Coordinates of C-alpha atoms in Angstrom, one line a residue:
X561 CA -20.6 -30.4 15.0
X562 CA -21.9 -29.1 11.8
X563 CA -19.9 -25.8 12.8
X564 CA -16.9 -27.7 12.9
X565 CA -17.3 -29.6 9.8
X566 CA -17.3 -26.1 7.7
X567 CA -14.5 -24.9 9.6
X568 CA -12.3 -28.1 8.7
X569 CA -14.0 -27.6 4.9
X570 CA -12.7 -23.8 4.8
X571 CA -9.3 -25.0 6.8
X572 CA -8.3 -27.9 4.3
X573 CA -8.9 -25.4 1.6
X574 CA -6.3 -22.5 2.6
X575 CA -4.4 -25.6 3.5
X576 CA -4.7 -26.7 0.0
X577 CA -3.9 -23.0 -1.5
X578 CA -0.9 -22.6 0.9
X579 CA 0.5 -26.4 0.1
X580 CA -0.1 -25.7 -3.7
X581 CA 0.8 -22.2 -4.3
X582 CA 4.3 -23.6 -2.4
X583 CA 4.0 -21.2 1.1
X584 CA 5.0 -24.3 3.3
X585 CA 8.5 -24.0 2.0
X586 CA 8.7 -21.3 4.7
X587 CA 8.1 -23.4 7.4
X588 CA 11.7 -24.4 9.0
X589 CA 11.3 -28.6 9.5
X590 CA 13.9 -28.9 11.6
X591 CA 11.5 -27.1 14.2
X592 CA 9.0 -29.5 14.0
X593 CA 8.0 -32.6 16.0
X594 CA 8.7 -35.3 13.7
X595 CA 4.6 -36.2 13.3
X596 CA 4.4 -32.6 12.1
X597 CA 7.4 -33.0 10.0
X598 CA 5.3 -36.1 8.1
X599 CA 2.4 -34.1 7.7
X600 CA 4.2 -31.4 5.7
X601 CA 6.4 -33.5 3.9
X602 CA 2.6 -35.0 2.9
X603 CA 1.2 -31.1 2.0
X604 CA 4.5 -30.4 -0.3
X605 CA 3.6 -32.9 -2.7
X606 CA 1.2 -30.6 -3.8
X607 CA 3.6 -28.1 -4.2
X608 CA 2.8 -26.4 -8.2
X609 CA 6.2 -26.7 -10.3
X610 CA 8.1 -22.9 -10.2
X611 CA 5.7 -21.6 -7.4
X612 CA 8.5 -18.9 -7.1
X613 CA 11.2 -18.5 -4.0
X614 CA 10.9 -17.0 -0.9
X615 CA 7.9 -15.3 0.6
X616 CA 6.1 -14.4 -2.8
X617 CA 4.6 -17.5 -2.4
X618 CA 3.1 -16.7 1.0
X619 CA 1.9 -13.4 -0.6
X620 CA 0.3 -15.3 -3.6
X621 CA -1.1 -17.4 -2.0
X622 CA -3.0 -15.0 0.8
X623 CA -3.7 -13.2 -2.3
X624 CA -5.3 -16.1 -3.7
X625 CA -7.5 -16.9 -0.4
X626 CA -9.3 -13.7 -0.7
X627 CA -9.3 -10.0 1.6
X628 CA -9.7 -11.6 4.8
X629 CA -5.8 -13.4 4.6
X630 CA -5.0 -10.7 2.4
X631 CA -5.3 -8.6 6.3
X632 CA -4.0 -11.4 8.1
X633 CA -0.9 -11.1 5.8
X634 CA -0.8 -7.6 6.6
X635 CA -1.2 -7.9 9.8
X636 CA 1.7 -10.6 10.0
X637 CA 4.1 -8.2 8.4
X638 CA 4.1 -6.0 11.9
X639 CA 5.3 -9.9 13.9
X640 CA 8.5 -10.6 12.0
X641 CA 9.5 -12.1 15.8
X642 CA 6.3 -14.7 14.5
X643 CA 7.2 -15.4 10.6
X644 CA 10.7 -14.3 10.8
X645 CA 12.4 -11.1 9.2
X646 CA 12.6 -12.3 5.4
X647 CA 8.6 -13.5 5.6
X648 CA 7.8 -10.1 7.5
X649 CA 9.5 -7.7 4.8
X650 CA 8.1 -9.4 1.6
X651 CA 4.6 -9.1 3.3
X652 CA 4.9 -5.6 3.9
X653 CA 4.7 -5.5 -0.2
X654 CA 1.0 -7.4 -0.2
X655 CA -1.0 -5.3 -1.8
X656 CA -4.7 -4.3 -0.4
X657 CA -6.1 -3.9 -3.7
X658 CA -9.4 -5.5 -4.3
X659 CA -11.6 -4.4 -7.7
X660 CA -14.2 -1.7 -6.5
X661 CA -17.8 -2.2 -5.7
X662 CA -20.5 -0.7 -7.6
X663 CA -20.9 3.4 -7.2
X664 CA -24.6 2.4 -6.8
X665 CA -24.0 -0.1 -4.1
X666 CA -21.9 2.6 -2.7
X667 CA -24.5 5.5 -2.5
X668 CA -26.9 2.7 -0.8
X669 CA -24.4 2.0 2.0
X670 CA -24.0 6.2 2.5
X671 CA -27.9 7.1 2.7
X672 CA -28.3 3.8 5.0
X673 CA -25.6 5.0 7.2
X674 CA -26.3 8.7 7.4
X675 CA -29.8 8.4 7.1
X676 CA -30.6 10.9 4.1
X677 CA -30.4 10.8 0.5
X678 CA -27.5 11.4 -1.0
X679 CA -28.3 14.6 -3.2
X680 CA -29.1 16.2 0.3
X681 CA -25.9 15.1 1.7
X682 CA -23.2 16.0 -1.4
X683 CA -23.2 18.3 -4.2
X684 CA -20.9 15.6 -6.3
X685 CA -20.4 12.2 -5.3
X686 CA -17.4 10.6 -7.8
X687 CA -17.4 6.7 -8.7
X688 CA -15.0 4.6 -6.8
X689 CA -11.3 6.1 -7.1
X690 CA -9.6 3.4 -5.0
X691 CA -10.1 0.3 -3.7
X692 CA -9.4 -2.2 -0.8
X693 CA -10.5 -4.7 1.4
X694 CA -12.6 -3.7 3.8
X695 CA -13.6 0.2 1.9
X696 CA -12.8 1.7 -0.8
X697 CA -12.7 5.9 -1.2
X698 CA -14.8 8.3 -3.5
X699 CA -14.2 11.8 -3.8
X700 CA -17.0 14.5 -3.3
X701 CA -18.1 17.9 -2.8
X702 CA -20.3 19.3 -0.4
X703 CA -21.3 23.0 1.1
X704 CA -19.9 24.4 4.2
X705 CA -20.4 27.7 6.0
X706 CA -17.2 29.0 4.2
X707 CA -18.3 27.5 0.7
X708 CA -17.9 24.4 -1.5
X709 CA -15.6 21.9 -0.3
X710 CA -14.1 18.7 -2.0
X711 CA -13.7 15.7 0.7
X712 CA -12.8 12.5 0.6
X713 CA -15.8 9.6 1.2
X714 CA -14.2 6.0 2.9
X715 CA -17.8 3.3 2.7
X716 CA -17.0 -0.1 3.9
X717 CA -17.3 -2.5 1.7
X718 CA -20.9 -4.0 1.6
X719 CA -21.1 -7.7 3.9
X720 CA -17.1 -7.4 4.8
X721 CA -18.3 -8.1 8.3
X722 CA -19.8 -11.4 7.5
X723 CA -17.1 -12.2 5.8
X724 CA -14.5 -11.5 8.0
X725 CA -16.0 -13.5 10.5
X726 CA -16.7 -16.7 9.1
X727 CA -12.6 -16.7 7.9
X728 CA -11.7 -15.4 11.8
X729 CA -14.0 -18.5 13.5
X730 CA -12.2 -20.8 10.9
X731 CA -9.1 -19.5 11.7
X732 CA -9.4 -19.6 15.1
X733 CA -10.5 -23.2 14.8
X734 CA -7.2 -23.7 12.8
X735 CA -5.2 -22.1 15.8
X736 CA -7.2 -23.8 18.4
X737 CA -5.9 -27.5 16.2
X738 CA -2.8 -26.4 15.6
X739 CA -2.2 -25.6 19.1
X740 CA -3.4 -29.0 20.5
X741 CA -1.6 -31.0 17.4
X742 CA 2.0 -29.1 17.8
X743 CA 2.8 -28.1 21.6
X744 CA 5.9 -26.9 21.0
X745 CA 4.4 -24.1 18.7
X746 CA 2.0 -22.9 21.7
X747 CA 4.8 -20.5 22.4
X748 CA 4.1 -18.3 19.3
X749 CA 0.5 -17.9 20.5
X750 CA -1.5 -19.0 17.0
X751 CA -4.8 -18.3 19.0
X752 CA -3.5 -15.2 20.3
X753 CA -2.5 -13.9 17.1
X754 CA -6.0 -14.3 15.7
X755 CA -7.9 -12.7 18.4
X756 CA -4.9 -9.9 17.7
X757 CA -5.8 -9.7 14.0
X758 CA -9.8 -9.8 15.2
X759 CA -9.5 -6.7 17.2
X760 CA -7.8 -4.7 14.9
X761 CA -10.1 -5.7 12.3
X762 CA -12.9 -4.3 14.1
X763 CA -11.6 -1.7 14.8
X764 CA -10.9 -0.9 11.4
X765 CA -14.2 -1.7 10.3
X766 CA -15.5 0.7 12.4
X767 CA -14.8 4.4 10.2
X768 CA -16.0 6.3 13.6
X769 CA -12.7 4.8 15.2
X770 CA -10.7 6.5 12.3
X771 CA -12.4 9.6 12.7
X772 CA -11.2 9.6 16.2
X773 CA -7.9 8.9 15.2
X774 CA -7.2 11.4 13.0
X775 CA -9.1 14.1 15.3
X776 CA -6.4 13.0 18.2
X777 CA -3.7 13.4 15.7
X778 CA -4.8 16.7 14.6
X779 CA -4.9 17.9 18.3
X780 CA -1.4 16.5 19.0
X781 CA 0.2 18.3 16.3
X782 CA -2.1 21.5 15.7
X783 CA 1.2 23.3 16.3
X784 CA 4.0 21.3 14.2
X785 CA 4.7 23.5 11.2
X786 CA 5.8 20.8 8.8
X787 CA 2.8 17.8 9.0
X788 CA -1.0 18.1 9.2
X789 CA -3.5 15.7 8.5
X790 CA -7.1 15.6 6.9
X791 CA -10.0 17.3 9.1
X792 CA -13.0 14.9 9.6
X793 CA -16.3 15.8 8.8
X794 CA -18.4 14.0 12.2
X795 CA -21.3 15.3 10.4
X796 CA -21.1 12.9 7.4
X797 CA -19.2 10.0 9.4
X798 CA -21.0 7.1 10.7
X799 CA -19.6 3.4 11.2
X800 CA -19.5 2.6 7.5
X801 CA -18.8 5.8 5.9
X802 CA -16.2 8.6 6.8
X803 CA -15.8 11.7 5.7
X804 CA -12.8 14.1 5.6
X805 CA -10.6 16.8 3.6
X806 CA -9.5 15.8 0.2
X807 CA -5.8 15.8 0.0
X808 CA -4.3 17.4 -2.9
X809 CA -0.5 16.8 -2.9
X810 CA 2.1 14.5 -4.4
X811 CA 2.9 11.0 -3.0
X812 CA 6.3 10.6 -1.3
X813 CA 7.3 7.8 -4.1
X814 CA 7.2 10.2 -6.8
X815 CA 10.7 11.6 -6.9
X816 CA 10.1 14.0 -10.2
X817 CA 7.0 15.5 -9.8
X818 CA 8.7 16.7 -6.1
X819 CA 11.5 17.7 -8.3
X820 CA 9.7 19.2 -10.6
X821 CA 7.7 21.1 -7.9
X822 CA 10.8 22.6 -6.7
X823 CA 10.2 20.9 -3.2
X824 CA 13.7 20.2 -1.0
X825 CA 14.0 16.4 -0.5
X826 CA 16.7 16.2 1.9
X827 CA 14.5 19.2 3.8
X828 CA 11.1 16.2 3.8
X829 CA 13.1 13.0 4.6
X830 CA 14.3 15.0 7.8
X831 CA 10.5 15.9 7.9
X832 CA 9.3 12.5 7.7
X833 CA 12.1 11.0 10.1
X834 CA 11.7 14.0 13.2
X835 CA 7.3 14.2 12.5
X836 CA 7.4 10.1 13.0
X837 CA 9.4 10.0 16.5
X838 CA 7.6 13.3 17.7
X839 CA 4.3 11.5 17.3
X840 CA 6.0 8.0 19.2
X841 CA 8.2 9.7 21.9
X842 CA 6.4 13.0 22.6
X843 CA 2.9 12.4 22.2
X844 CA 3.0 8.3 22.5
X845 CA 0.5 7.7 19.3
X846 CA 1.3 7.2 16.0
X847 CA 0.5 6.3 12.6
X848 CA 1.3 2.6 12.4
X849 CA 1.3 2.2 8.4
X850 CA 3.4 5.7 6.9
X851 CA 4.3 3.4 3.4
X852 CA 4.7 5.5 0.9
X853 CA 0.9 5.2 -0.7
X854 CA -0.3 7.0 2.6
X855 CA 2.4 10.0 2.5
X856 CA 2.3 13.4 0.7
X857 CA 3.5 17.0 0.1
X858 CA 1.3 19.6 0.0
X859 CA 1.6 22.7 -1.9
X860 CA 3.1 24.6 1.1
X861 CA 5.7 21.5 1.5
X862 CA 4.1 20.1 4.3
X863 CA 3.9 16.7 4.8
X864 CA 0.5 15.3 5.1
X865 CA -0.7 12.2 6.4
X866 CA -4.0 10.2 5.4
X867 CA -5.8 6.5 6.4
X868 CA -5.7 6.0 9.7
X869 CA -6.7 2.7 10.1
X870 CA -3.9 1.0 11.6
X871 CA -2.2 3.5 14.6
X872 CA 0.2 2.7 17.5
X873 CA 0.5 3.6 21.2
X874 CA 3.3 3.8 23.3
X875 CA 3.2 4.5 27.2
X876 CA 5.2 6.6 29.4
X877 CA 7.6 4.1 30.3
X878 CA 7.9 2.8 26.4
X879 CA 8.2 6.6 25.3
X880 CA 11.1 6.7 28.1
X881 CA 12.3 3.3 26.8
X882 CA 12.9 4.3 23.2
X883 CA 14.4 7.8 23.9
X884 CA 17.0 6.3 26.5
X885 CA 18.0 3.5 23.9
X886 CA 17.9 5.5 21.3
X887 CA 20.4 8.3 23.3
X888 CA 22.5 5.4 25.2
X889 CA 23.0 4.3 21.2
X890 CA 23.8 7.8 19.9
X891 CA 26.7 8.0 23.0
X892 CA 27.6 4.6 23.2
X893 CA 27.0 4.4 26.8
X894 CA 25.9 0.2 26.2
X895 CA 25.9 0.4 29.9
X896 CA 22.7 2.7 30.5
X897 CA 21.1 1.2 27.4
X898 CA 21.1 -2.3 29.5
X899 CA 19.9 -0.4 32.6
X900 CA 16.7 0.7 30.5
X901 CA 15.6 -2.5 29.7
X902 CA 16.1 -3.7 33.8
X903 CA 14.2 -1.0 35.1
X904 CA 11.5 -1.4 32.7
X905 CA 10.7 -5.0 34.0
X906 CA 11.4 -6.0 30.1
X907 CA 14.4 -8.3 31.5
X908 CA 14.2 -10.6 34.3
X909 CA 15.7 -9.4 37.2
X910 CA 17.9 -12.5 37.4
X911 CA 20.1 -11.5 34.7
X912 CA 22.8 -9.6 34.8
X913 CA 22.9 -5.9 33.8
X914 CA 26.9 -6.2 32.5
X915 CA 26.3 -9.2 30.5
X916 CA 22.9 -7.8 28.7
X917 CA 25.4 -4.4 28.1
X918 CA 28.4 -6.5 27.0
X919 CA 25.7 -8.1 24.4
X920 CA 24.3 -4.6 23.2
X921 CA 28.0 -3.5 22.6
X922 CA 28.3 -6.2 20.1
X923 CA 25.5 -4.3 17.9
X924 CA 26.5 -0.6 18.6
X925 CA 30.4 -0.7 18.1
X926 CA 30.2 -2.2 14.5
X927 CA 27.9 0.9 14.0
X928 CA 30.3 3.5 14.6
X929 CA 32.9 2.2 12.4
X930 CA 30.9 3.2 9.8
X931 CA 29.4 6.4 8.1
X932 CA 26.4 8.2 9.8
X933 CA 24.5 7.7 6.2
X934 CA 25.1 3.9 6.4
X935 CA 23.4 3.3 9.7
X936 CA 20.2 1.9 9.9
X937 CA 18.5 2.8 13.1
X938 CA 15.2 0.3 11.6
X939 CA 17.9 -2.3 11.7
X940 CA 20.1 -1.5 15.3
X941 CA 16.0 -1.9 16.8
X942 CA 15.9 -5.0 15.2
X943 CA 19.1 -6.2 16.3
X944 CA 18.3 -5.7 19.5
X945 CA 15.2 -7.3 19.5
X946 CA 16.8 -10.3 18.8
X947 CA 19.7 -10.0 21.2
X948 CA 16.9 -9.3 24.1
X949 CA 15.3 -12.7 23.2
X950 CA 18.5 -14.5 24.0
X951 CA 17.9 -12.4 27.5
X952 CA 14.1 -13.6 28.0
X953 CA 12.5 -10.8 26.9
X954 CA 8.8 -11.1 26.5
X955 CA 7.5 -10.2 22.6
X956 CA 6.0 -6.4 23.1
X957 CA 3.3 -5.8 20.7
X958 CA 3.8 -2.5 21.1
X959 CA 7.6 -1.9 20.8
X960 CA 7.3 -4.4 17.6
X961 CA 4.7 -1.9 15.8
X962 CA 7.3 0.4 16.3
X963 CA 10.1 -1.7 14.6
X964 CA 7.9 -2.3 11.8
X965 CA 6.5 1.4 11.5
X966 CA 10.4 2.7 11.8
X967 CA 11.5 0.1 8.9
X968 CA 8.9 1.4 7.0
X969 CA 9.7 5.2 7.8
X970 CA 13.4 4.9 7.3
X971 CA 13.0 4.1 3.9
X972 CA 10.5 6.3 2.7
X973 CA 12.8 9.2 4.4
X974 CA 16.0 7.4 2.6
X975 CA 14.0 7.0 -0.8
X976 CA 13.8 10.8 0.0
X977 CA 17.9 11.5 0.9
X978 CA 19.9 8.5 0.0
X979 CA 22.2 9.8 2.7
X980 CA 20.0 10.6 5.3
X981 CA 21.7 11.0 8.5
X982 CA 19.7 9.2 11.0
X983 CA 21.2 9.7 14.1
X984 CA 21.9 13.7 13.6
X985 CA 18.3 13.6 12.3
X986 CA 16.7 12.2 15.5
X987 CA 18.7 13.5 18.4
X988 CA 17.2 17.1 18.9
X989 CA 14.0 15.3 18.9
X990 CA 15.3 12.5 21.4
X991 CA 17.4 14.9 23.7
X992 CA 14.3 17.5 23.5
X993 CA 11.8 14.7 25.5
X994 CA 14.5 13.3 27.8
X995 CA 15.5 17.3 28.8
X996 CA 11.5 18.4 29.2
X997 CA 10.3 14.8 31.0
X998 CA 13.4 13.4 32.3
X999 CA 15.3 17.0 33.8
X1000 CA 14.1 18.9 37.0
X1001 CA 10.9 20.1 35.6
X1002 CA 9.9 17.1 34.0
X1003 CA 11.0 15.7 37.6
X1004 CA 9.2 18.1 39.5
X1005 CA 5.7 17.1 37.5
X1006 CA 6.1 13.8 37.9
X1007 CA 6.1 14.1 41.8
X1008 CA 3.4 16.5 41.5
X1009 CA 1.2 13.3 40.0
X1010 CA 2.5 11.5 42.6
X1011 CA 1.2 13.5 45.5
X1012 CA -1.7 13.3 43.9
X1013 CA -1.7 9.6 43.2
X1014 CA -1.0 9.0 47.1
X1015 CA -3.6 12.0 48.1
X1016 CA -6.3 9.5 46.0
X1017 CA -4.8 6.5 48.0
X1018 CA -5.3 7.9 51.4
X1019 CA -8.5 8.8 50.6
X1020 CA -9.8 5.5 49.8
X1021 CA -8.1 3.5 52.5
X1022 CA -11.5 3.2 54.6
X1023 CA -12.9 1.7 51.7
X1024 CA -9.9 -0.3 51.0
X1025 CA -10.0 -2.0 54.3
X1026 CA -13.4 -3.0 54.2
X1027 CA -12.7 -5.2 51.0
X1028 CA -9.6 -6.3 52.7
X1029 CA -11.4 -8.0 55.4
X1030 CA -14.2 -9.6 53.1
X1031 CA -11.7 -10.8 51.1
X1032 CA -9.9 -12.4 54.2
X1033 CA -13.1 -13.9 55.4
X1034 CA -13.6 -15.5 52.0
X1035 CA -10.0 -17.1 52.2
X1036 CA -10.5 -18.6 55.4
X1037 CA -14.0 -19.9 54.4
X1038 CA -11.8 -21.5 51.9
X1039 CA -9.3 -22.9 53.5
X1040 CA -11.7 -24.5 56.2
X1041 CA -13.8 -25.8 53.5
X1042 CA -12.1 -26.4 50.2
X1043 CA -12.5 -26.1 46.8
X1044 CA -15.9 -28.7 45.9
X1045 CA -16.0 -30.1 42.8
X1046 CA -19.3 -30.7 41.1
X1047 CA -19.4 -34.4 40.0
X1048 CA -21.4 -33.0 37.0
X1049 CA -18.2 -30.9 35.8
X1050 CA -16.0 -33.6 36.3
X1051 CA -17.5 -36.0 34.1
X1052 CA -18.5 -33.1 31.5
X1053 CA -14.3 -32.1 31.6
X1054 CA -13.8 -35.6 30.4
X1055 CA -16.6 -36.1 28.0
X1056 CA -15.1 -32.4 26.2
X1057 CA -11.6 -33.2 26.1
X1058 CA -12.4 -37.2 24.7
X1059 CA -13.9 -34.7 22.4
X1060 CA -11.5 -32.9 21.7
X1061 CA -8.9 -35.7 20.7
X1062 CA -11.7 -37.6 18.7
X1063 CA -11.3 -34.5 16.4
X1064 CA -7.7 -33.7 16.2
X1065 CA -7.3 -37.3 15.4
X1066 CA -9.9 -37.2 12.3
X1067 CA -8.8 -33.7 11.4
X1068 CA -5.6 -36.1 10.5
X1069 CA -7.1 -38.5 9.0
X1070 CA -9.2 -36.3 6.8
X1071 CA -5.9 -33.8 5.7
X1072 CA -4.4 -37.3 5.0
X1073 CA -7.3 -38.8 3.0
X1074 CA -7.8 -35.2 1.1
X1075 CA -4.0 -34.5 0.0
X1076 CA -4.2 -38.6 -1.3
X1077 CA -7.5 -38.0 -3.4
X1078 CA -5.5 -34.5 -4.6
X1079 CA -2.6 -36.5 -5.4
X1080 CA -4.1 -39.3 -7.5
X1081 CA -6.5 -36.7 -9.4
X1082 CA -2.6 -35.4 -11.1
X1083 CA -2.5 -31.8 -10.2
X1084 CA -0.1 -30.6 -12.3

């Protein structure tokens, strides 16, 4: 009970910072039951004079809440089919900027993590160069086989974990309300989006996880000429602190200094467009935050990517998804783009395949009336996310990352080349994958896996049986029997979900109370 008291206390107080700093005037009312309606007509009284337009108020608000909605912000700017488009892009522009903790505190954290002190570990060890919410990044030196090397230290930011998880149970609490108070609203999944933003919170938390991420990275493309990424150091990496290469190169933003290098622009947006759906289609992982901060050029003109702390993967039959699209697109064949999303179960069966490619013609005709450098591949996706809803097509988390991460992409490689050709740009990459896993050979491996596949099958069928017929025997015991009851449950079922409404109903009650005392104390 207690434990629910402080979760209302911390609830009502985002609610407060979201009401005041004017982040409900997101919220569409005309999608609202009309209790709900009432209840945020109540919050926007609140509302501060000039809170700003559009979704700056959402981010100044977060802001305002501390790093843990600062993430969830974040986090939201990868579900624009949960805050909308408008919402998603001004999020992408949070910043994850938090003032540094002390170098002291820092070297504390490193010798409790890697067990030694920390003139045994580095030769240098820098004060904090930059600074988020959940680490922050010092640069060092240390003494390999081959000589001195600079490296770059991540350290987690000391009690983020306690933090983070007294804002996730409140928030989960909030979901858990807002679920039961709004039914209609059950369909974007509040709770599901927290335990979402909980996952990849700890995994981020956790610098070993990174480590791994950029070692698989590495491996994928140890033989792509034009993009590397830092080397960690397992030696020096532990769950709070990682270790790796220090980067020196110039950040993708900064158009002079690549001038001024002499470094071919039009050559590195190409770069950044063909490295990005290599790492999606070909290898099905990729870096899931390549913003601009997170790019660079090296002195041989490679790009180089660093933090790792966000990544995407993409299965065989979503690798085979976005090239086929993507190629049905490029040759306007609407017809085998439809066909795609059928025989990847992504659209119910009871459509029909003409209609669905009549409704994807309606976004790729308008495209080639119009120059190559005008077309915005980010935006076709997006597009046809939208027309696919109209089709019951399930949200994919995994086809959205992409969306976001190819938004994201698009314009750092157009920042690059104002008139960046997309299409010419991706289509040896495309037509490469669909020739090497779609074509004979591709073909011919994929039946290899499948003899294989059924050898395992056959194999197993003795086994197979056996649980077969225990699982029969249960059933029948079942059906002879039926399903009992304990009279015990039954009565605790009722006592928990009397419960449950005797709290929604003074959760109201106590938002309604709180915004009246707010009211009559004259915020201004």
């Amino acid at each position: 009970m207690i434990g629910s008291l402080v979760h209302l206390a911390r609830n009502l107080h985002a609610g407060f910072i979201l009401a005041r700093e004017g982040a409900l005037a997101l919220v569409d009312a005309n999608a609202l039951p009309p209790s709900a309606r009432l209840g945020l007509k109540l919050a926007r009284l609140v509302e501060r004079p000039q809170a700003g337009d559009g979704a700056a108020r959402l981010s100044k608000a977060l802001t305002r809440l501390g790093p843990s909605y600062v993430k969830f912000g974040q986090f939201l700017a990868t579900r624009p089919d949960i805050v909308g488009v408008a919402a998603a892009r001004d999020l992408e522009r949070l910043q994850d900027r938090m003032p540094p903790f002390p170098r002291a505190e820092a070297v504390r954290m490193v010798e409790n993590a890697l067990g030694r002190p920390i003139d045994d570990l580095f030769l240098e060890f820098s004060e904090p160069i930059a600074a988020a919410s959940i680490a922050q990044v010092h640069k060092a030196r240390i003494r390999t086989a081959e000589g001195e090397e600079t490296v770059a230290v991540k350290v987690v930011r000391p009690g983020v974990r306690e933090g983070f998880a007294r804002d996730l149970q409140a928030m989960r609490a909030a979901a858990r309300l807002f679920e039961r108070m709004v039914p209609d609203a059950r369909r974007l999944k509040p709770l599901e989006i927290v335990e979402a933003l909980a996952r990849s919170v700890a995994v981020e938390m956790d610098l070993r996880l990174e480590a791994a991420a950029v070692s698989e990275l590495a491996e994928n493309t140890r033989d792509d000429p034009d993009f590397r990424v830092p080397k960690p150091h397992w030696d020096l990496t532990a769950r709070d602190v990682l270790t790796t290469t220090w980067i020196d190169g110039i950040r993708l933003n900064d158009l002079a200094a690549i001038d001024a290098a002499g470094f071919d622009r039009v050559a590195l947006g190409r770069t950044v467009i063909q490295s990005f759906l290599r790492h999606a289609i070909r290898d099905g992982y990729f870096h899931a935050d390549m913003h601009p901060g997170n790019l660079f050029v090296d002195g041989e003109g490679r790009l180089v990517a660093v933090d790792f702390g966000i990544m995407g993967r993409l299965g065989m039959k979503e690798r085979r998804f976005l090239a086929e699209i993507l190629l049905g697109f490029i040759r306007r064949d609407y017809l085998r783009v439809a066909q795609v999303h059928f025989e990847a179960g992504y659209v119910p069966p009871h459509h029909s395949v003409e209609d669905f490619a009549q409704a994807i013609r309606a976004i790729g005709e308008p495209i080639h009336d119009r120059r190559a450098d005008e077309i915005s591949m980010a935006k076709l996706l997006t597009l046809l996310f939208e027309i696919t809803a109209l089709f019951d097509m399930q949200t994919r988390i995994e086809l959205v990352m992409l969306q976001k991460t190819m938004v994201v992409v698009e314009g750092v490689a157009r920042n690059l080349d104002p008139k960046l050709d997309m299409w010419t740009t991706s289509e040896p990459v495309v037509r490469e994958w669909i020739e090497r896993n779609l074509g004979p050979l591709g073909r011919a491996e994929q039946a290899g896996r499948g003899l294989w596949t059924l050898a395992g099958v056959i194999g197993d069928l003795p086994e197979l049986a056996l649980r077969a017929e225990r699982v029969l025997t249960q059933l029948e015991d079942v059906t002879a029997r039926g399903v009992a009851l304990n009279q015990d449950s039954v009565a605790a079922i009722g006592r928990a979900e009397a419960r449950g409404n005797r709290w929604g109903v003074a959760a109201l009650w106590i938002i309604a109370a709180s915004l009246a005392i707010m009211l009559l104390r004259g915020f201004a």
